């Protein structure tokens, strides 16, 4: 379970960046898992209320995603519907669809 505290420990003020912190922690887990030969699969599709109850997560924490960590299996062990999908090349969106840049040419002109 990847969750994060919504307030600062000392001042108790709200931490508006808590989801950023969760994302950064998540990414670090990805990198270290890969470093140790493990695979991570994050999932947002689960019952948050039930997860909070089962893992006894305090109200001051926001539940983010559920993460499965393990060793890579073989394609044979997958259910039929995932076998084909798993052998297809992964497709990623081009950067132009997810990053929005201002034309800063005038800033650097002398
Ligand atoms: C925030 C987030 C939530 C996700 N939720 C689910 C989920 O509920 N179930 C699922 O099967 N995959 C979910 N995924 C997708 C997988 O974690 C994974 O990114 C995807 O299968 C692509 O895998 P690949 O990087 O090996 O191509 C989620 C991914 C992200 C980033």
PDB file of C-alpha atoms and ligand atoms in Angstrom:
ATOM      1  CA  UNK A   1       0.000   0.000   0.000  1.00  0.00           C
ATOM      2  CA  UNK A   2       1.447   3.402  -0.948  1.00  0.00           C
ATOM      3  CA  UNK A   3      -0.058   6.151   1.189  1.00  0.00           C
ATOM      4  CA  UNK A   4       1.011   9.512   2.506  1.00  0.00           C
ATOM      5  CA  UNK A   5       0.492  11.809   5.455  1.00  0.00           C
ATOM      6  CA  UNK A   6      -1.571  14.900   4.609  1.00  0.00           C
ATOM      7  CA  UNK A   7      -0.099  17.206   7.289  1.00  0.00           C
ATOM      8  CA  UNK A   8       3.399  18.207   8.382  1.00  0.00           C
ATOM      9  CA  UNK A   9       4.605  16.313  11.467  1.00  0.00           C
ATOM     10  CA  UNK A  10       5.822  19.390  13.410  1.00  0.00           C
ATOM     11  CA  UNK A  11       3.416  22.229  12.574  1.00  0.00           C
ATOM     12  CA  UNK A  12       0.399  20.004  11.755  1.00  0.00           C
ATOM     13  CA  UNK A  13      -0.270  22.372   8.841  1.00  0.00           C
ATOM     14  CA  UNK A  14      -1.775  20.806   5.726  1.00  0.00           C
ATOM     15  CA  UNK A  15       0.837  19.560   3.264  1.00  0.00           C
ATOM     16  CA  UNK A  16      -0.586  20.405  -0.150  1.00  0.00           C
ATOM     17  CA  UNK A  17       2.278  18.495  -1.791  1.00  0.00           C
ATOM     18  CA  UNK A  18       1.552  15.144  -0.221  1.00  0.00           C
ATOM     19  CA  UNK A  19       0.668  13.542  -3.543  1.00  0.00           C
ATOM     20  CA  UNK A  20       3.959  14.719  -5.002  1.00  0.00           C
ATOM     21  CA  UNK A  21       5.759  13.044  -2.074  1.00  0.00           C
ATOM     22  CA  UNK A  22       3.822   9.852  -2.665  1.00  0.00           C
ATOM     23  CA  UNK A  23       4.770   9.888  -6.363  1.00  0.00           C
ATOM     24  CA  UNK A  24       8.434  10.475  -5.546  1.00  0.00           C
ATOM     25  CA  UNK A  25       8.447   7.641  -2.977  1.00  0.00           C
ATOM     26  CA  UNK A  26       6.699   5.390  -5.479  1.00  0.00           C
ATOM     27  CA  UNK A  27       9.269   6.160  -8.174  1.00  0.00           C
ATOM     28  CA  UNK A  28      12.137   5.445  -5.781  1.00  0.00           C
ATOM     29  CA  UNK A  29      10.536   2.095  -4.958  1.00  0.00           C
ATOM     30  CA  UNK A  30      10.382   1.370  -8.695  1.00  0.00           C
ATOM     31  CA  UNK A  31      14.055   2.150  -9.159  1.00  0.00           C
ATOM     32  CA  UNK A  32      15.222   0.111  -6.156  1.00  0.00           C
ATOM     33  CA  UNK A  33      12.935  -2.802  -7.030  1.00  0.00           C
ATOM     34  CA  UNK A  34      14.377  -2.883 -10.545  1.00  0.00           C
ATOM     35  CA  UNK A  35      17.874  -2.629  -9.046  1.00  0.00           C
ATOM     36  CA  UNK A  36      17.129  -5.757  -6.986  1.00  0.00           C
ATOM     37  CA  UNK A  37      15.738  -7.684  -9.967  1.00  0.00           C
ATOM     38  CA  UNK A  38      12.107  -7.240  -8.945  1.00  0.00           C
ATOM     39  CA  UNK A  39       9.071  -6.079 -10.917  1.00  0.00           C
ATOM     40  CA  UNK A  40       6.480  -3.599  -9.616  1.00  0.00           C
ATOM     41  CA  UNK A  41       2.888  -3.265 -10.792  1.00  0.00           C
ATOM     42  CA  UNK A  42       0.869  -0.384  -9.413  1.00  0.00           C
ATOM     43  CA  UNK A  43      -2.918  -0.509  -9.206  1.00  0.00           C
ATOM     44  CA  UNK A  44      -5.483   2.183  -8.545  1.00  0.00           C
ATOM     45  CA  UNK A  45      -8.481  -0.093  -9.020  1.00  0.00           C
ATOM     46  CA  UNK A  46      -9.208  -1.322  -5.503  1.00  0.00           C
ATOM     47  CA  UNK A  47     -11.561  -0.626  -2.607  1.00  0.00           C
ATOM     48  CA  UNK A  48      -9.883   2.272  -0.759  1.00  0.00           C
ATOM     49  CA  UNK A  49     -12.255   2.144   2.226  1.00  0.00           C
ATOM     50  CA  UNK A  50     -11.612  -1.551   2.736  1.00  0.00           C
ATOM     51  CA  UNK A  51      -7.857  -1.134   2.259  1.00  0.00           C
ATOM     52  CA  UNK A  52      -7.793   1.600   4.938  1.00  0.00           C
ATOM     53  CA  UNK A  53      -9.600  -0.728   7.302  1.00  0.00           C
ATOM     54  CA  UNK A  54      -7.483  -3.819   6.608  1.00  0.00           C
ATOM     55  CA  UNK A  55      -4.137  -1.987   6.818  1.00  0.00           C
ATOM     56  CA  UNK A  56      -5.304   0.211   9.753  1.00  0.00           C
ATOM     57  CA  UNK A  57      -4.305   3.427   7.964  1.00  0.00           C
ATOM     58  CA  UNK A  58      -4.879   6.544  10.143  1.00  0.00           C
ATOM     59  CA  UNK A  59      -7.309   9.227   8.881  1.00  0.00           C
ATOM     60  CA  UNK A  60      -4.437  11.661   8.485  1.00  0.00           C
ATOM     61  CA  UNK A  61      -3.076   9.549   5.614  1.00  0.00           C
ATOM     62  CA  UNK A  62      -4.353   9.509   2.055  1.00  0.00           C
ATOM     63  CA  UNK A  63      -4.351   6.144   0.293  1.00  0.00           C
ATOM     64  CA  UNK A  64      -2.763   6.314  -3.126  1.00  0.00           C
ATOM     65  CA  UNK A  65      -2.113   3.094  -4.964  1.00  0.00           C
ATOM     66  CA  UNK A  66      -1.694  -0.587  -4.233  1.00  0.00           C
ATOM     67  CA  UNK A  67       1.579  -2.048  -5.474  1.00  0.00           C
ATOM     68  CA  UNK A  68       2.417  -5.680  -6.220  1.00  0.00           C
ATOM     69  CA  UNK A  69       6.146  -6.460  -6.104  1.00  0.00           C
ATOM     70  CA  UNK A  70       7.609  -9.776  -7.232  1.00  0.00           C
ATOM     71  CA  UNK A  71       9.823 -11.648  -9.647  1.00  0.00           C
ATOM     72  CA  UNK A  72       9.026 -11.719 -13.344  1.00  0.00           C
ATOM     73  CA  UNK A  73       7.058 -14.851 -14.250  1.00  0.00           C
ATOM     74  CA  UNK A  74       6.823 -16.564 -17.621  1.00  0.00           C
ATOM     75  CA  UNK A  75       4.278 -15.798 -20.315  1.00  0.00           C
ATOM     76  CA  UNK A  76       2.863 -19.358 -19.951  1.00  0.00           C
ATOM     77  CA  UNK A  77       1.661 -18.618 -16.436  1.00  0.00           C
ATOM     78  CA  UNK A  78      -0.596 -15.767 -17.612  1.00  0.00           C
ATOM     79  CA  UNK A  79      -4.331 -16.085 -18.245  1.00  0.00           C
ATOM     80  CA  UNK A  80      -5.059 -16.473 -21.975  1.00  0.00           C
ATOM     81  CA  UNK A  81      -6.309 -12.909 -22.468  1.00  0.00           C
ATOM     82  CA  UNK A  82      -3.016 -11.427 -21.214  1.00  0.00           C
ATOM     83  CA  UNK A  83      -0.662 -13.748 -23.123  1.00  0.00           C
ATOM     84  CA  UNK A  84      -0.904 -11.887 -26.431  1.00  0.00           C
ATOM     85  CA  UNK A  85      -0.968  -8.461 -24.815  1.00  0.00           C
ATOM     86  CA  UNK A  86       2.179  -9.279 -22.865  1.00  0.00           C
ATOM     87  CA  UNK A  87       4.222 -10.120 -25.955  1.00  0.00           C
ATOM     88  CA  UNK A  88       3.292  -6.930 -27.840  1.00  0.00           C
ATOM     89  CA  UNK A  89       5.739  -4.026 -27.748  1.00  0.00           C
ATOM     90  CA  UNK A  90       4.887  -1.450 -25.053  1.00  0.00           C
ATOM     91  CA  UNK A  91       3.521   1.765 -26.507  1.00  0.00           C
ATOM     92  CA  UNK A  92       4.254   5.107 -24.883  1.00  0.00           C
ATOM     93  CA  UNK A  93       2.693   8.470 -25.694  1.00  0.00           C
ATOM     94  CA  UNK A  94       5.039  10.934 -27.380  1.00  0.00           C
ATOM     95  CA  UNK A  95       6.371  13.635 -25.039  1.00  0.00           C
ATOM     96  CA  UNK A  96       4.470  16.258 -27.055  1.00  0.00           C
ATOM     97  CA  UNK A  97       1.202  14.787 -25.708  1.00  0.00           C
ATOM     98  CA  UNK A  98       2.161  14.923 -22.035  1.00  0.00           C
ATOM     99  CA  UNK A  99       4.584  17.867 -21.675  1.00  0.00           C
ATOM    100  CA  UNK A 100       3.519  21.412 -22.518  1.00  0.00           C
ATOM    101  CA  UNK A 101       6.279  23.845 -23.271  1.00  0.00           C
ATOM    102  CA  UNK A 102       6.168  27.551 -23.758  1.00  0.00           C
ATOM    103  CA  UNK A 103       8.283  28.800 -26.629  1.00  0.00           C
ATOM    104  CA  UNK A 104      11.153  30.334 -24.654  1.00  0.00           C
ATOM    105  CA  UNK A 105      13.196  31.313 -27.686  1.00  0.00           C
ATOM    106  CA  UNK A 106      12.797  35.042 -26.904  1.00  0.00           C
ATOM    107  CA  UNK A 107      14.203  34.559 -23.363  1.00  0.00           C
ATOM    108  CA  UNK A 108      17.519  33.269 -24.670  1.00  0.00           C
ATOM    109  CA  UNK A 109      17.919  35.720 -27.559  1.00  0.00           C
ATOM    110  CA  UNK A 110      20.712  38.236 -27.127  1.00  0.00           C
TER     111      UNK A 110
HETATM  112  C1  LIG B   1      -1.580   5.358 -11.087  1.00  0.00           C
HETATM  113  C2  LIG B   1      -1.694   4.034 -11.803  1.00  0.00           C
HETATM  114  C3  LIG B   1      -2.770   3.186 -11.511  1.00  0.00           C
HETATM  115  C4  LIG B   1      -2.880   1.959 -12.162  1.00  0.00           C
HETATM  116  N1  LIG B   1      -3.914   1.116 -11.843  1.00  0.00           N
HETATM  117  C5  LIG B   1      -3.951  -0.131 -12.382  1.00  0.00           C
HETATM  118  C6  LIG B   1      -4.964  -1.065 -11.987  1.00  0.00           C
HETATM  119  O1  LIG B   1      -5.838  -0.781 -11.177  1.00  0.00           O
HETATM  120  N2  LIG B   1      -4.929  -2.306 -12.556  1.00  0.00           N
HETATM  121  C7  LIG B   1      -3.968  -2.666 -13.478  1.00  0.00           C
HETATM  122  O2  LIG B   1      -3.954  -3.808 -13.936  1.00  0.00           O
HETATM  123  N3  LIG B   1      -3.022  -1.793 -13.867  1.00  0.00           N
HETATM  124  C8  LIG B   1      -2.981  -0.537 -13.350  1.00  0.00           C
HETATM  125  N4  LIG B   1      -2.011   0.358 -13.743  1.00  0.00           N
HETATM  126  C9  LIG B   1      -1.100  -0.011 -14.853  1.00  0.00           C
HETATM  127  C10 LIG B   1       0.096  -0.852 -14.462  1.00  0.00           C
HETATM  128  O3  LIG B   1       0.641  -0.536 -13.200  1.00  0.00           O
HETATM  129  C11 LIG B   1       1.230  -0.672 -15.492  1.00  0.00           C
HETATM  130  O4  LIG B   1       1.684   0.647 -15.473  1.00  0.00           O
HETATM  131  C12 LIG B   1       0.752  -0.990 -16.872  1.00  0.00           C
HETATM  132  O5  LIG B   1       0.275  -2.295 -16.888  1.00  0.00           O
HETATM  133  C13 LIG B   1       1.882  -0.799 -17.913  1.00  0.00           C
HETATM  134  O6  LIG B   1       2.873  -1.720 -17.677  1.00  0.00           O
HETATM  135  P1  LIG B   1       4.259  -1.602 -18.454  1.00  0.00           P
HETATM  136  O7  LIG B   1       4.946  -0.405 -17.865  1.00  0.00           O
HETATM  137  O8  LIG B   1       4.968  -2.873 -18.147  1.00  0.00           O
HETATM  138  O9  LIG B   1       3.937  -1.416 -19.894  1.00  0.00           O
HETATM  139  C14 LIG B   1      -1.900   1.583 -13.122  1.00  0.00           C
HETATM  140  C15 LIG B   1      -0.837   2.437 -13.408  1.00  0.00           C
HETATM  141  C16 LIG B   1      -0.742   3.647 -12.759  1.00  0.00           C
HETATM  142  C17 LIG B   1       0.434   4.554 -13.087  1.00  0.00           C
END
